């Protein structure tokens, strides 16, 4: 497992599995081109062993929702 950056100001970033990716696409009726992008060189995901096209799940703390999940597709850069 890749080493994750731990800091109180950086949200938790994880690489999604194929099953989680498929569930995401079916649930929201989307494709990877519909998702916002994150650069492969982004400091928060540099140690996650991601490749272009992978989906990264970002879990942010929220006062109203507790934890909110956001998804980004990895692009070159």
Tab-separated table of N, CA and C in Angstrom:
chain	number	residue	atom	x	y	z
A	1	UNK	N	0.845	-1.175	0.000
A	1	UNK	CA	0.000	0.000	0.000
A	1	UNK	C	0.890	1.237	0.000
A	2	UNK	N	0.468	2.238	-0.732
A	2	UNK	CA	1.249	3.457	-0.864
A	2	UNK	C	1.150	4.306	0.396
A	3	UNK	N	2.192	5.050	0.654
A	3	UNK	CA	2.244	5.930	1.809
A	3	UNK	C	1.422	7.187	1.521
A	4	UNK	N	0.585	7.573	2.455
A	4	UNK	CA	-0.290	8.721	2.283
A	4	UNK	C	0.252	9.903	3.077
A	5	UNK	N	0.073	11.113	2.548
A	5	UNK	CA	0.468	12.318	3.266
A	5	UNK	C	-0.541	12.560	4.377
A	6	UNK	N	-0.046	12.718	5.586
A	6	UNK	CA	-0.922	12.966	6.725
A	6	UNK	C	-0.696	14.382	7.236
A	7	UNK	N	-1.704	15.214	7.093
A	7	UNK	CA	-1.665	16.583	7.590
A	7	UNK	C	-3.099	17.027	7.799
A	8	UNK	N	-3.345	17.803	8.832
A	8	UNK	CA	-4.725	18.167	9.152
A	8	UNK	C	-5.386	19.021	8.074
A	9	UNK	N	-4.623	19.677	7.214
A	9	UNK	CA	-5.213	20.507	6.165
A	9	UNK	C	-5.364	19.772	4.831
A	10	UNK	N	-4.854	18.548	4.737
A	10	UNK	CA	-4.962	17.778	3.496
A	10	UNK	C	-5.999	16.684	3.690
A	11	UNK	N	-7.022	16.688	2.831
A	11	UNK	CA	-8.072	15.673	2.902
A	11	UNK	C	-7.493	14.299	2.560
A	12	UNK	N	-8.155	13.260	3.019
A	12	UNK	CA	-7.707	11.885	2.754
A	12	UNK	C	-7.934	11.557	1.275
A	13	UNK	N	-6.886	11.127	0.593
A	13	UNK	CA	-6.935	10.741	-0.813
A	13	UNK	C	-6.670	9.241	-0.919
A	14	UNK	N	-7.524	8.520	-1.647
A	14	UNK	CA	-7.305	7.093	-1.870
A	14	UNK	C	-7.629	6.749	-3.317
A	15	UNK	N	-6.921	5.765	-3.831
A	15	UNK	CA	-7.182	5.257	-5.178
A	15	UNK	C	-8.379	4.309	-5.090
A	16	UNK	N	-9.354	4.460	-5.985
A	16	UNK	CA	-10.544	3.608	-5.936
A	16	UNK	C	-10.272	2.265	-6.608
A	17	UNK	N	-10.982	1.259	-6.146
A	17	UNK	CA	-10.894	-0.072	-6.755
A	17	UNK	C	-11.773	-0.100	-8.004
A	18	UNK	N	-11.619	-1.129	-8.802
A	18	UNK	CA	-12.447	-1.271	-10.009
A	18	UNK	C	-13.924	-1.386	-9.655
A	19	UNK	N	-14.239	-2.101	-8.583
A	19	UNK	CA	-15.648	-2.261	-8.208
A	19	UNK	C	-16.239	-0.938	-7.713
A	20	UNK	N	-15.465	-0.164	-6.960
A	20	UNK	CA	-15.943	1.139	-6.493
A	20	UNK	C	-16.131	2.092	-7.667
A	21	UNK	N	-15.226	2.006	-8.633
A	21	UNK	CA	-15.313	2.837	-9.837
A	21	UNK	C	-16.590	2.506	-10.621
A	22	UNK	N	-16.847	1.206	-10.817
A	22	UNK	CA	-18.041	0.786	-11.557
A	22	UNK	C	-19.328	1.199	-10.839
A	23	UNK	N	-19.336	1.076	-9.513
A	23	UNK	CA	-20.496	1.486	-8.722
A	23	UNK	C	-20.726	2.987	-8.855
A	24	UNK	N	-19.655	3.764	-8.802
A	24	UNK	CA	-19.747	5.219	-8.959
A	24	UNK	C	-20.364	5.580	-10.312
A	25	UNK	N	-19.881	4.946	-11.374
A	25	UNK	CA	-20.372	5.237	-12.716
A	25	UNK	C	-21.841	4.853	-12.881
A	26	UNK	N	-22.230	3.697	-12.339
A	26	UNK	CA	-23.620	3.248	-12.457
A	26	UNK	C	-24.560	4.103	-11.607
A	27	UNK	N	-24.154	4.407	-10.381
A	27	UNK	CA	-24.998	5.168	-9.458
A	27	UNK	C	-25.327	6.554	-10.006
A	28	UNK	N	-24.319	7.236	-10.539
A	28	UNK	CA	-24.512	8.607	-11.008
A	28	UNK	C	-24.661	8.721	-12.524
A	29	UNK	N	-24.656	7.575	-13.223
A	29	UNK	CA	-24.795	7.549	-14.672
A	29	UNK	C	-23.800	8.501	-15.346
A	30	UNK	N	-22.515	8.306	-15.014
A	30	UNK	CA	-21.450	9.151	-15.542
A	30	UNK	C	-20.327	8.279	-16.105
A	31	UNK	N	-19.368	8.936	-16.747
A	31	UNK	CA	-18.133	8.286	-17.186
A	31	UNK	C	-16.970	9.083	-16.603
A	32	UNK	N	-15.769	8.604	-16.798
A	32	UNK	CA	-14.603	9.301	-16.239
A	32	UNK	C	-14.429	10.695	-16.841
A	33	UNK	N	-14.917	10.923	-18.058
A	33	UNK	CA	-14.793	12.250	-18.670
A	33	UNK	C	-15.703	13.280	-18.000
A	34	UNK	N	-16.685	12.825	-17.241
A	34	UNK	CA	-17.584	13.738	-16.528
A	34	UNK	C	-17.008	14.221	-15.197
A	35	UNK	N	-15.959	13.575	-14.730
A	35	UNK	CA	-15.387	13.912	-13.428
A	35	UNK	C	-14.377	15.056	-13.532
A	36	UNK	N	-14.234	15.822	-12.452
A	36	UNK	CA	-13.157	16.819	-12.410
A	36	UNK	C	-11.812	16.108	-12.471
A	37	UNK	N	-10.770	16.845	-12.799
A	37	UNK	CA	-9.454	16.247	-12.990
A	37	UNK	C	-8.502	16.606	-11.851
A	38	UNK	N	-7.513	15.744	-11.650
A	38	UNK	CA	-6.427	16.001	-10.708
A	38	UNK	C	-5.135	15.592	-11.412
A	39	UNK	N	-4.120	16.430	-11.299
A	39	UNK	CA	-2.854	16.136	-11.955
A	39	UNK	C	-2.123	14.988	-11.260
A	40	UNK	N	-1.476	14.167	-12.065
A	40	UNK	CA	-0.701	13.047	-11.525
A	40	UNK	C	0.415	13.555	-10.618
A	41	UNK	N	0.875	14.766	-10.860
A	41	UNK	CA	1.964	15.349	-10.067
A	41	UNK	C	1.475	16.060	-8.810
A	42	UNK	N	0.177	16.048	-8.541
A	42	UNK	CA	-0.364	16.692	-7.341
A	42	UNK	C	0.285	16.073	-6.101
A	43	UNK	N	0.735	16.922	-5.194
A	43	UNK	CA	1.455	16.450	-4.002
A	43	UNK	C	0.628	15.489	-3.151
A	44	UNK	N	-0.686	15.648	-3.127
A	44	UNK	CA	-1.542	14.802	-2.285
A	44	UNK	C	-1.625	13.365	-2.792
A	45	UNK	N	-1.349	13.127	-4.081
A	45	UNK	CA	-1.473	11.767	-4.634
A	45	UNK	C	-0.162	11.207	-5.169
A	46	UNK	N	0.923	11.926	-5.012
A	46	UNK	CA	2.203	11.470	-5.562
A	46	UNK	C	2.623	10.104	-5.029
A	47	UNK	N	2.252	9.778	-3.806
A	47	UNK	CA	2.659	8.510	-3.198
A	47	UNK	C	1.603	7.413	-3.294
A	48	UNK	N	0.541	7.638	-4.067
A	48	UNK	CA	-0.545	6.652	-4.151
A	48	UNK	C	-0.360	5.620	-5.261
A	49	UNK	N	0.692	5.728	-6.043
A	49	UNK	CA	0.926	4.794	-7.136
A	49	UNK	C	-0.251	4.785	-8.117
A	50	UNK	N	-0.682	5.985	-8.535
A	50	UNK	CA	-1.775	6.106	-9.503
A	50	UNK	C	-1.210	6.297	-10.897
A	51	UNK	N	-2.020	5.948	-11.888
A	51	UNK	CA	-1.652	6.187	-13.276
A	51	UNK	C	-2.766	6.998	-13.930
A	52	UNK	N	-2.478	7.550	-15.071
A	52	UNK	CA	-3.462	8.357	-15.794
A	52	UNK	C	-4.711	7.514	-16.055
A	53	UNK	N	-5.873	8.073	-15.740
A	53	UNK	CA	-7.138	7.367	-15.927
A	53	UNK	C	-7.703	6.782	-14.645
A	54	UNK	N	-6.881	6.662	-13.605
A	54	UNK	CA	-7.372	6.166	-12.318
A	54	UNK	C	-8.302	7.195	-11.679
A	55	UNK	N	-9.150	6.721	-10.783
A	55	UNK	CA	-10.072	7.588	-10.059
A	55	UNK	C	-9.592	7.688	-8.617
A	56	UNK	N	-9.499	8.912	-8.110
A	56	UNK	CA	-9.075	9.155	-6.736
A	56	UNK	C	-10.286	9.645	-5.941
A	57	UNK	N	-10.481	9.038	-4.775
A	57	UNK	CA	-11.555	9.448	-3.871
A	57	UNK	C	-10.959	10.379	-2.822
A	58	UNK	N	-11.579	11.541	-2.657
A	58	UNK	CA	-11.125	12.524	-1.681
A	58	UNK	C	-12.206	12.645	-0.619
A	59	UNK	N	-11.835	12.372	0.624
A	59	UNK	CA	-12.801	12.437	1.726
A	59	UNK	C	-12.515	13.684	2.558
A	60	UNK	N	-13.448	14.636	2.493
A	60	UNK	CA	-13.300	15.894	3.220
A	60	UNK	C	-14.234	15.920	4.414
A	61	UNK	N	-13.750	16.505	5.490
A	61	UNK	CA	-14.598	16.677	6.669
A	61	UNK	C	-15.565	17.826	6.405
A	62	UNK	N	-16.813	17.622	6.823
A	62	UNK	CA	-17.857	18.610	6.618
A	62	UNK	C	-18.633	18.797	7.918
A	63	UNK	N	-18.922	20.029	8.245
A	63	UNK	CA	-19.672	20.318	9.462
A	63	UNK	C	-21.083	19.743	9.371
A	64	UNK	N	-21.701	19.829	8.219
A	64	UNK	CA	-23.087	19.375	8.062
A	64	UNK	C	-23.219	17.901	7.714
A	65	UNK	N	-22.299	17.366	6.931
A	65	UNK	CA	-22.432	15.989	6.462
A	65	UNK	C	-21.504	15.008	7.185
A	66	UNK	N	-20.606	15.493	7.984
A	66	UNK	CA	-19.627	14.618	8.629
A	66	UNK	C	-18.418	14.438	7.731
A	67	UNK	N	-18.550	13.557	6.751
A	67	UNK	CA	-17.503	13.339	5.750
A	67	UNK	C	-18.159	13.329	4.373
A	68	UNK	N	-17.611	14.105	3.442
A	68	UNK	CA	-18.117	14.152	2.072
A	68	UNK	C	-17.080	13.548	1.138
A	69	UNK	N	-17.537	12.754	0.177
A	69	UNK	CA	-16.632	12.128	-0.789
A	69	UNK	C	-16.686	12.874	-2.112
A	70	UNK	N	-15.527	13.128	-2.664
A	70	UNK	CA	-15.380	13.767	-3.965
A	70	UNK	C	-14.489	12.868	-4.801
A	71	UNK	N	-14.707	12.846	-6.101
A	71	UNK	CA	-13.939	11.969	-6.983
A	71	UNK	C	-13.271	12.792	-8.070
A	72	UNK	N	-12.043	12.413	-8.408
A	72	UNK	CA	-11.269	13.071	-9.460
A	72	UNK	C	-10.623	12.004	-10.338
A	73	UNK	N	-10.515	12.298	-11.622
A	73	UNK	CA	-9.807	11.398	-12.531
A	73	UNK	C	-8.385	11.938	-12.702
A	74	UNK	N	-7.407	11.044	-12.681
A	74	UNK	CA	-6.001	11.431	-12.784
A	74	UNK	C	-5.647	11.712	-14.245
A	75	UNK	N	-5.025	12.878	-14.476
A	75	UNK	CA	-4.567	13.254	-15.808
A	75	UNK	C	-3.075	13.547	-15.758
A	76	UNK	N	-2.439	13.520	-16.912
A	76	UNK	CA	-1.001	13.774	-17.001
A	76	UNK	C	-0.693	15.207	-16.605
A	77	UNK	N	0.400	15.362	-15.921
A	77	UNK	CA	0.812	16.724	-15.565
A	77	UNK	C	1.601	16.780	-14.309
